Amino acid sequence: MRWKEQLLTLTPYKPGKSIDSVKREYNLDKIVKLASNENPFGSSKKVLETLQSAPASLAIYPDGYATALREELAAFLCVDQEEIILGNGSDNLIQMISRALLHPGASTIMSEHTFSQYKHNAVIEGAVIKEIPDINGEHDLDAMLEAIDEQTNVIWVCSPNNPTGTYILKERLTAFLDKVPEQILVVLDEAYYEYVTAEDYYDSISLIRKYPNLIVLRTFSKIYGLASLRVGYGVANRAIIKALEPAREPFNANSLGQLAAAAAIRDQEFVQFCRDQNRLGLAQYYDFCEQRGLSYYPSQTNFILIDLQADSDKAFQFLLERGYIVRSGKALGFPTSVRITVGTKEQNEGVLEALSEFLDKN
């Protein structure tokens, strides 16, 4: 078969080990998964109540326009319904944008250490990829501007950034956007937006009014706790949404996901609770790192990247055998670090105790 040549060089996305597989492999009764940045507090009770009372209509296709969810989102964000596009998670939106704008001969720009799916999809589309080294875990926006050429179609900006947890100051972001030519789409990926507590963080939705080449991506998979239902969305001006819609597959937001997401929006008290608990959890990791003399990036997300000055795969395996699934930094470009999702107070205490044991032995 005549496969795209670039597919032969790619490996599929490798998700973290599942809880059941680790239990079987290491004969453990209790597993704490802190690898995929899921919400340890689950989802809102309003979501569960909504799903329990949902009509049993699994044989019927979803509302392809996601009308109820779209209305809820538009009201919550104070935007027009035509300024929203839905996706099967924000990953699906990244795929749509890549399909619509990237092709052999086109180029795309991203930070070297950022979400892997930007590059993955660009490779599939045969685009020229320009990865710009970061500065202290942050996007080097000046160097990204310098990398722009006549073939540049998409620039990816992840803030807060995965895997470092850092964010871009408003002044730096707007100065960057001011200089990007209007024919280039800037994708501002805010998967962790709801976890941000920095007082100088920008209002990205208002920026789409000023910058006609900006699209903001968000997801219900993180703080809303709906990762298994796969709902993400993009917000941009109508022209961008209209051009992007043909690249969206039909019925890409499932019925239960639409119901759950709409209910989740209506419970901002739950969101605030999770944000507050996450800050307390991060403080546990900060204190640990200070006590042990470890380097880390202050995070505006629900994870932290810690430099152990040791082989990250070795640390991953050590923690795994003790029932804690984290993410090795080797595949993320940080071979001596681990990325740990912030869990509950008890979960954090447990993984830090195991991490102390690893450091004492290494």
Tab-separated table of C-alpha atoms in Angstrom:
chain	number	residue	atom	x	y	z
A	1	MET	CA	0.000	0.000	0.000
A	2	ARG	CA	1.171	3.516	-0.723
A	3	TRP	CA	1.130	4.962	2.791
A	4	LYS	CA	2.202	8.532	3.340
A	5	GLU	CA	5.939	8.242	3.796
A	6	GLN	CA	5.888	10.419	6.913
A	7	LEU	CA	3.535	7.982	8.658
A	8	LEU	CA	6.242	5.348	8.553
A	9	THR	CA	8.478	7.533	10.730
A	10	LEU	CA	5.838	8.247	13.380
A	11	THR	CA	4.839	6.272	16.444
A	12	PRO	CA	1.274	6.483	17.790
A	13	TYR	CA	0.591	8.615	20.857
A	14	LYS	CA	1.595	6.550	23.868
A	15	PRO	CA	-0.866	7.046	26.740
A	16	GLY	CA	0.142	6.389	30.325
A	17	LYS	CA	-0.244	2.900	31.744
A	18	SER	CA	-3.750	2.054	32.858
A	19	ILE	CA	-4.533	1.396	36.507
A	20	ASP	CA	-5.728	-2.170	35.839
A	21	SER	CA	-2.633	-3.119	33.844
A	22	VAL	CA	-0.297	-1.860	36.578
A	23	LYS	CA	-2.273	-3.731	39.237
A	24	ARG	CA	-1.909	-6.978	37.304
A	25	GLU	CA	1.731	-6.483	36.376
A	26	TYR	CA	2.995	-5.601	39.861
A	27	ASN	CA	0.392	-7.412	41.978
A	28	LEU	CA	-0.693	-4.197	43.688
A	29	ASP	CA	-4.025	-3.482	45.320
A	30	LYS	CA	-3.936	0.300	45.134
A	31	ILE	CA	-2.751	2.438	42.229
A	32	VAL	CA	-2.613	6.236	42.080
A	33	LYS	CA	-2.481	7.576	38.532
A	34	LEU	CA	-0.743	10.948	38.340
A	35	ALA	CA	0.427	10.821	34.732
A	36	SER	CA	-2.278	12.267	32.489
A	37	ASN	CA	-3.271	15.482	34.288
A	38	GLU	CA	-6.767	14.252	35.081
A	39	ASN	CA	-8.841	15.829	37.830
A	40	PRO	CA	-8.408	13.814	41.059
A	41	PHE	CA	-11.747	15.181	42.304
A	42	GLY	CA	-13.666	13.773	39.349
A	43	SER	CA	-16.478	15.878	37.927
A	44	SER	CA	-19.316	18.008	39.262
A	45	LYS	CA	-22.288	16.325	40.952
A	46	LYS	CA	-24.443	18.258	38.513
A	47	VAL	CA	-22.772	16.371	35.680
A	48	LEU	CA	-23.455	13.003	37.294
A	49	GLU	CA	-27.074	13.929	37.974
A	50	THR	CA	-27.514	15.067	34.371
A	51	LEU	CA	-26.077	11.852	32.959
A	52	GLN	CA	-28.190	9.687	35.256
A	53	SER	CA	-31.346	11.373	34.026
A	54	ALA	CA	-30.272	11.445	30.359
A	55	PRO	CA	-32.677	9.706	27.965
A	56	ALA	CA	-31.528	6.350	26.643
A	57	SER	CA	-31.098	7.262	22.982
A	58	LEU	CA	-27.788	5.657	22.100
A	59	ALA	CA	-29.048	4.624	18.658
A	60	ILE	CA	-29.564	8.248	17.650
A	61	TYR	CA	-26.739	10.377	16.239
A	62	PRO	CA	-25.672	13.359	18.344
A	63	ASP	CA	-26.841	16.858	17.547
A	64	GLY	CA	-24.226	17.717	14.922
A	65	TYR	CA	-24.411	21.399	15.787
A	66	ALA	CA	-24.274	20.742	19.558
A	67	THR	CA	-27.020	23.336	19.942
A	68	ALA	CA	-27.610	23.209	23.703
A	69	LEU	CA	-23.898	23.107	24.550
A	70	ARG	CA	-23.135	25.826	22.022
A	71	GLU	CA	-25.796	28.067	23.583
A	72	GLU	CA	-24.445	27.395	27.072
A	73	LEU	CA	-20.867	28.112	26.011
A	74	ALA	CA	-21.759	31.270	24.107
A	75	ALA	CA	-23.613	32.699	27.094
A	76	PHE	CA	-20.842	31.739	29.511
A	77	LEU	CA	-18.061	33.189	27.344
A	78	CYS	CA	-20.080	36.177	26.114
A	79	VAL	CA	-19.453	35.326	22.454
A	80	ASP	CA	-21.682	34.560	19.482
A	81	GLN	CA	-22.602	30.959	18.805
A	82	GLU	CA	-21.016	31.288	15.345
A	83	GLU	CA	-17.671	32.042	17.049
A	84	ILE	CA	-17.468	28.549	18.560
A	85	ILE	CA	-16.353	25.243	17.072
A	86	LEU	CA	-16.678	21.930	18.928
A	87	GLY	CA	-14.243	19.053	18.913
A	88	ASN	CA	-13.752	15.515	20.184
A	89	GLY	CA	-11.402	16.974	22.762
A	90	SER	CA	-9.045	19.800	21.868
A	91	ASP	CA	-6.793	17.181	20.226
A	92	ASN	CA	-9.445	16.922	17.527
A	93	LEU	CA	-9.321	20.687	16.976
A	94	ILE	CA	-5.538	20.549	16.589
A	95	GLN	CA	-6.050	17.840	13.985
A	96	MET	CA	-8.671	19.932	12.149
A	97	ILE	CA	-6.449	23.012	12.045
A	98	SER	CA	-3.533	20.962	10.760
A	99	ARG	CA	-5.681	19.340	8.103
A	100	ALA	CA	-7.056	22.700	6.984
A	101	LEU	CA	-3.821	24.714	6.843
A	102	LEU	CA	-0.790	22.428	6.710
A	103	HIS	CA	0.518	20.636	3.648
A	104	PRO	CA	3.832	19.960	1.888
A	105	GLY	CA	5.493	23.317	1.328
A	106	ALA	CA	3.715	25.041	4.209
A	107	SER	CA	5.592	25.653	7.447
A	108	THR	CA	4.491	25.739	11.064
A	109	ILE	CA	6.184	27.112	14.172
A	110	MET	CA	6.087	25.820	17.749
A	111	SER	CA	8.189	25.712	20.882
A	112	GLU	CA	10.626	22.814	21.187
A	113	HIS	CA	9.172	21.641	24.492
A	114	THR	CA	5.413	21.798	24.162
A	115	PHE	CA	2.400	19.595	23.486
A	116	SER	CA	3.460	16.780	21.173
A	117	GLN	CA	0.348	16.742	18.975
A	118	TYR	CA	1.235	19.996	17.205
A	119	LYS	CA	4.298	18.367	15.699
A	120	HIS	CA	2.663	14.975	15.262
A	121	ASN	CA	-0.113	16.355	13.067
A	122	ALA	CA	2.258	18.611	11.141
A	123	VAL	CA	4.397	15.589	10.279
A	124	ILE	CA	1.347	13.729	8.965
A	125	GLU	CA	0.442	16.671	6.725
A	126	GLY	CA	3.998	16.878	5.391
A	127	ALA	CA	4.590	20.450	6.568
A	128	VAL	CA	7.951	22.012	7.381
A	129	ILE	CA	8.283	22.102	11.172
A	130	LYS	CA	10.208	24.806	13.001
A	131	GLU	CA	10.787	24.005	16.659
A	132	ILE	CA	12.112	26.946	18.636
A	133	PRO	CA	14.165	26.259	21.801
A	134	ASP	CA	12.456	27.556	24.914
A	135	ILE	CA	13.955	29.878	27.523
A	136	ASN	CA	13.630	28.564	31.091
A	137	GLY	CA	10.600	26.514	30.108
A	138	GLU	CA	8.885	29.423	28.368
A	139	HIS	CA	8.183	30.103	24.678
A	140	ASP	CA	10.819	32.276	23.020
A	141	LEU	CA	8.301	34.467	21.203
A	142	ASP	CA	10.957	36.708	19.643
A	143	ALA	CA	12.682	33.725	18.048
A	144	MET	CA	9.316	32.389	16.896
A	145	LEU	CA	8.672	35.697	15.133
A	146	GLU	CA	12.071	35.498	13.463
A	147	ALA	CA	11.236	32.015	12.173
A	148	ILE	CA	8.236	33.267	10.175
A	149	ASP	CA	8.597	33.027	6.412
A	150	GLU	CA	6.355	33.261	3.353
A	151	GLN	CA	5.284	29.634	3.806
A	152	THR	CA	4.258	29.902	7.481
A	153	ASN	CA	0.585	29.054	7.961
A	154	VAL	CA	0.216	28.184	11.667
A	155	ILE	CA	1.961	29.174	14.897
A	156	TRP	CA	1.208	27.138	18.032
A	157	VAL	CA	1.299	28.862	21.410
A	158	CYS	CA	0.591	26.770	24.504
A	159	SER	CA	-0.128	28.841	27.612
A	160	PRO	CA	-0.014	27.510	30.237
A	161	ASN	CA	2.488	25.251	28.541
A	162	ASN	CA	2.550	21.468	28.681
A	163	PRO	CA	4.895	20.035	30.021
A	164	THR	CA	6.473	22.980	31.884
A	165	GLY	CA	3.364	24.631	33.361
A	166	THR	CA	4.652	28.117	32.551
A	167	TYR	CA	2.527	30.890	31.041
A	168	ILE	CA	3.036	33.955	28.885
A	169	LEU	CA	2.649	37.452	30.291
A	170	LYS	CA	-0.083	39.534	28.649
A	171	GLU	CA	2.336	42.214	27.457
A	172	ARG	CA	4.575	39.642	25.794
A	173	LEU	CA	1.650	37.874	24.154
A	174	THR	CA	0.036	41.011	22.731
A	175	ALA	CA	3.402	42.326	21.515
A	176	PHE	CA	3.861	38.996	19.731
A	177	LEU	CA	0.378	39.003	18.216
A	178	ASP	CA	0.889	42.581	17.008
A	179	LYS	CA	3.784	41.389	14.831
A	180	VAL	CA	2.345	38.162	13.387
A	181	PRO	CA	1.095	38.715	9.802
A	182	GLU	CA	-2.693	38.436	9.549
A	183	GLN	CA	-2.571	35.566	7.054
A	184	ILE	CA	-0.957	33.309	9.693
A	185	LEU	CA	-3.229	31.551	12.182
A	186	VAL	CA	-2.068	31.742	15.796
A	187	VAL	CA	-3.421	28.881	17.900
A	188	LEU	CA	-3.519	29.705	21.620
A	189	ASP	CA	-3.945	26.388	23.397
A	190	GLU	CA	-5.427	26.910	26.865
A	191	ALA	CA	-6.211	23.360	27.949
A	192	TYR	CA	-5.252	24.306	31.518
A	193	TYR	CA	-6.824	27.754	31.527
A	194	GLU	CA	-9.197	27.085	34.432
A	195	TYR	CA	-6.297	26.220	36.747
A	196	VAL	CA	-4.591	29.584	36.291
A	197	THR	CA	-4.386	31.806	39.377
A	198	ALA	CA	-1.773	34.324	38.183
A	199	GLU	CA	-3.175	37.828	38.562
A	200	ASP	CA	-1.444	39.057	35.407
A	201	TYR	CA	-2.930	36.369	33.149
A	202	TYR	CA	-4.720	37.769	30.096
A	203	ASP	CA	-8.329	37.462	28.931
A	204	SER	CA	-7.779	35.451	25.782
A	205	ILE	CA	-11.410	35.566	24.644
A	206	SER	CA	-11.259	39.362	24.435
A	207	LEU	CA	-8.115	39.061	22.307
A	208	ILE	CA	-10.022	37.401	19.458
A	209	ARG	CA	-11.785	40.752	18.969
A	210	LYS	CA	-8.496	42.520	18.373
A	211	TYR	CA	-6.654	39.801	16.457
A	212	PRO	CA	-8.588	38.303	13.510
A	213	ASN	CA	-5.972	35.551	13.077
A	214	LEU	CA	-6.262	34.132	16.622
A	215	ILE	CA	-8.117	31.007	17.765
A	216	VAL	CA	-8.304	29.939	21.415
A	217	LEU	CA	-8.597	26.229	22.265
A	218	ARG	CA	-9.977	24.873	25.539
A	219	THR	CA	-11.164	21.532	26.854
A	220	PHE	CA	-13.528	19.884	29.317
A	221	SER	CA	-10.979	17.113	29.956
A	222	LYS	CA	-8.992	18.821	32.704
A	223	ILE	CA	-10.585	20.806	35.540
A	224	TYR	CA	-14.123	19.839	34.486
A	225	GLY	CA	-13.192	16.163	34.849
A	226	LEU	CA	-14.777	14.938	31.602
A	227	ALA	CA	-11.699	13.386	29.978
A	228	SER	CA	-13.487	10.162	29.037
A	229	LEU	CA	-16.280	12.032	27.232
A	230	ARG	CA	-13.887	13.985	24.969
A	231	VAL	CA	-15.266	17.491	24.501
A	232	GLY	CA	-13.153	20.471	23.489
A	233	TYR	CA	-13.895	23.778	21.831
A	234	GLY	CA	-12.326	26.616	19.922
A	235	VAL	CA	-13.253	30.305	19.960
A	236	ALA	CA	-12.399	32.674	17.115
A	237	ASN	CA	-14.022	35.193	14.802
A	238	ARG	CA	-16.724	33.934	12.459
A	239	ALA	CA	-14.471	33.899	9.392
A	240	ILE	CA	-12.032	31.460	11.001
A	241	ILE	CA	-14.802	29.210	12.313
A	242	LYS	CA	-16.586	29.191	8.946
A	243	ALA	CA	-13.378	28.250	7.113
A	244	LEU	CA	-12.539	25.535	9.645
A	245	GLU	CA	-15.965	23.878	9.855
A	246	PRO	CA	-15.605	21.787	6.646
A	247	ALA	CA	-12.569	20.106	8.233
A	248	ARG	CA	-14.686	19.017	11.197
A	249	GLU	CA	-16.014	15.495	10.979
A	250	PRO	CA	-19.785	15.107	11.399
A	251	PHE	CA	-21.073	14.381	14.924
A	252	ASN	CA	-17.640	14.834	16.489
A	253	ALA	CA	-19.086	15.794	19.895
A	254	ASN	CA	-20.987	12.841	21.337
A	255	SER	CA	-24.416	13.197	22.943
A	256	LEU	CA	-23.401	12.357	26.520
A	257	GLY	CA	-20.387	14.625	26.237
A	258	GLN	CA	-22.579	17.519	25.123
A	259	LEU	CA	-24.973	17.018	28.040
A	260	ALA	CA	-22.164	16.664	30.567
A	261	ALA	CA	-20.226	19.689	29.318
A	262	ALA	CA	-23.286	21.925	29.445
A	263	ALA	CA	-23.962	20.818	33.028
A	264	ALA	CA	-20.302	21.294	33.978
A	265	ILE	CA	-20.341	24.931	32.879
A	266	ARG	CA	-23.220	25.600	35.241
A	267	ASP	CA	-21.204	24.501	38.286
A	268	GLN	CA	-18.428	27.056	38.613
A	269	GLU	CA	-18.324	26.448	42.374
A	270	PHE	CA	-16.859	23.027	41.615
A	271	VAL	CA	-14.309	24.626	39.283
A	272	GLN	CA	-13.282	27.079	42.005
A	273	PHE	CA	-12.985	24.247	44.542
A	274	CYS	CA	-10.697	22.276	42.217
A	275	ARG	CA	-8.604	25.360	41.469
A	276	ASP	CA	-8.150	26.069	45.193
A	277	GLN	CA	-7.276	22.470	46.016
A	278	ASN	CA	-4.811	22.399	43.140
A	279	ARG	CA	-2.984	25.438	44.533
A	280	LEU	CA	-2.687	23.722	47.917
A	281	GLY	CA	-1.395	20.598	46.209
A	282	LEU	CA	1.203	22.504	44.233
A	283	ALA	CA	2.420	24.057	47.480
A	284	GLN	CA	3.129	20.532	48.768
A	285	TYR	CA	5.389	19.907	45.767
A	286	TYR	CA	7.065	23.320	46.025
A	287	ASP	CA	7.882	22.711	49.695
A	288	PHE	CA	9.250	19.269	48.893
A	289	CYS	CA	11.462	20.607	46.097
A	290	GLU	CA	12.818	23.399	48.311
A	291	GLN	CA	13.613	20.946	51.087
A	292	ARG	CA	15.366	18.551	48.710
A	293	GLY	CA	17.094	21.233	46.638
A	294	LEU	CA	15.314	20.197	43.425
A	295	SER	CA	14.693	22.461	40.437
A	296	TYR	CA	11.131	22.832	39.145
A	297	TYR	CA	9.000	25.176	37.082
A	298	PRO	CA	6.354	27.143	39.024
A	299	SER	CA	3.133	25.882	37.477
A	300	GLN	CA	-0.180	27.428	36.461
A	301	THR	CA	-1.558	23.974	35.665
A	302	ASN	CA	-2.501	20.822	37.573
A	303	PHE	CA	0.930	19.253	37.100
A	304	ILE	CA	4.518	20.003	37.981
A	305	LEU	CA	7.765	19.155	36.179
A	306	ILE	CA	10.515	18.340	38.674
A	307	ASP	CA	14.182	17.847	37.798
A	308	LEU	CA	15.471	14.935	39.865
A	309	GLN	CA	18.974	15.026	38.352
A	310	ALA	CA	18.508	11.320	37.741
A	311	ASP	CA	17.354	9.109	34.896
A	312	SER	CA	13.648	9.877	34.517
A	313	ASP	CA	12.781	6.390	33.261
A	314	LYS	CA	14.418	4.924	36.336
A	315	ALA	CA	12.405	7.231	38.575
A	316	PHE	CA	9.223	6.387	36.664
A	317	GLN	CA	9.801	2.661	37.143
A	318	PHE	CA	10.643	3.052	40.835
A	319	LEU	CA	7.406	4.937	41.480
A	320	LEU	CA	5.405	2.563	39.295
A	321	GLU	CA	6.454	-0.442	41.348
A	322	ARG	CA	5.157	1.362	44.429
A	323	GLY	CA	1.783	2.076	42.889
A	324	TYR	CA	2.299	5.594	41.530
A	325	ILE	CA	1.984	6.242	37.807
A	326	VAL	CA	3.717	9.467	36.764
A	327	ARG	CA	5.130	10.647	33.435
A	328	SER	CA	8.783	10.191	32.606
A	329	GLY	CA	10.303	13.374	31.231
A	330	LYS	CA	12.429	11.520	28.694
A	331	ALA	CA	9.758	11.533	25.980
A	332	LEU	CA	8.976	15.167	26.825
A	333	GLY	CA	12.509	16.395	26.233
A	334	PHE	CA	13.494	16.448	29.925
A	335	PRO	CA	15.480	13.237	30.497
A	336	THR	CA	16.184	13.863	34.203
A	337	SER	CA	12.707	15.087	35.155
A	338	VAL	CA	9.294	13.644	35.945
A	339	ARG	CA	5.938	15.302	35.355
A	340	ILE	CA	3.498	14.634	38.175
A	341	THR	CA	-0.201	15.444	38.157
A	342	VAL	CA	-1.312	17.226	41.319
A	343	GLY	CA	-3.588	14.858	43.204
A	344	THR	CA	-5.443	15.006	46.491
A	345	LYS	CA	-3.511	15.897	49.650
A	346	GLU	CA	-3.141	12.217	50.533
A	347	GLN	CA	-2.094	11.215	47.009
A	348	ASN	CA	0.533	13.945	46.932
A	349	GLU	CA	1.892	12.894	50.301
A	350	GLY	CA	2.165	9.309	49.115
A	351	VAL	CA	4.006	9.998	45.877
A	352	LEU	CA	6.356	12.455	47.583
A	353	GLU	CA	7.200	9.837	50.210
A	354	ALA	CA	8.024	7.384	47.433
A	355	LEU	CA	10.008	10.082	45.619
A	356	SER	CA	12.027	10.726	48.790
A	357	GLU	CA	12.843	7.033	48.937
A	358	PHE	CA	14.014	7.140	45.314
A	359	LEU	CA	16.213	10.174	45.905
A	360	ASP	CA	17.758	8.631	49.029
A	361	LYS	CA	18.706	5.547	47.035
A	362	ASN	CA	20.014	7.496	44.044
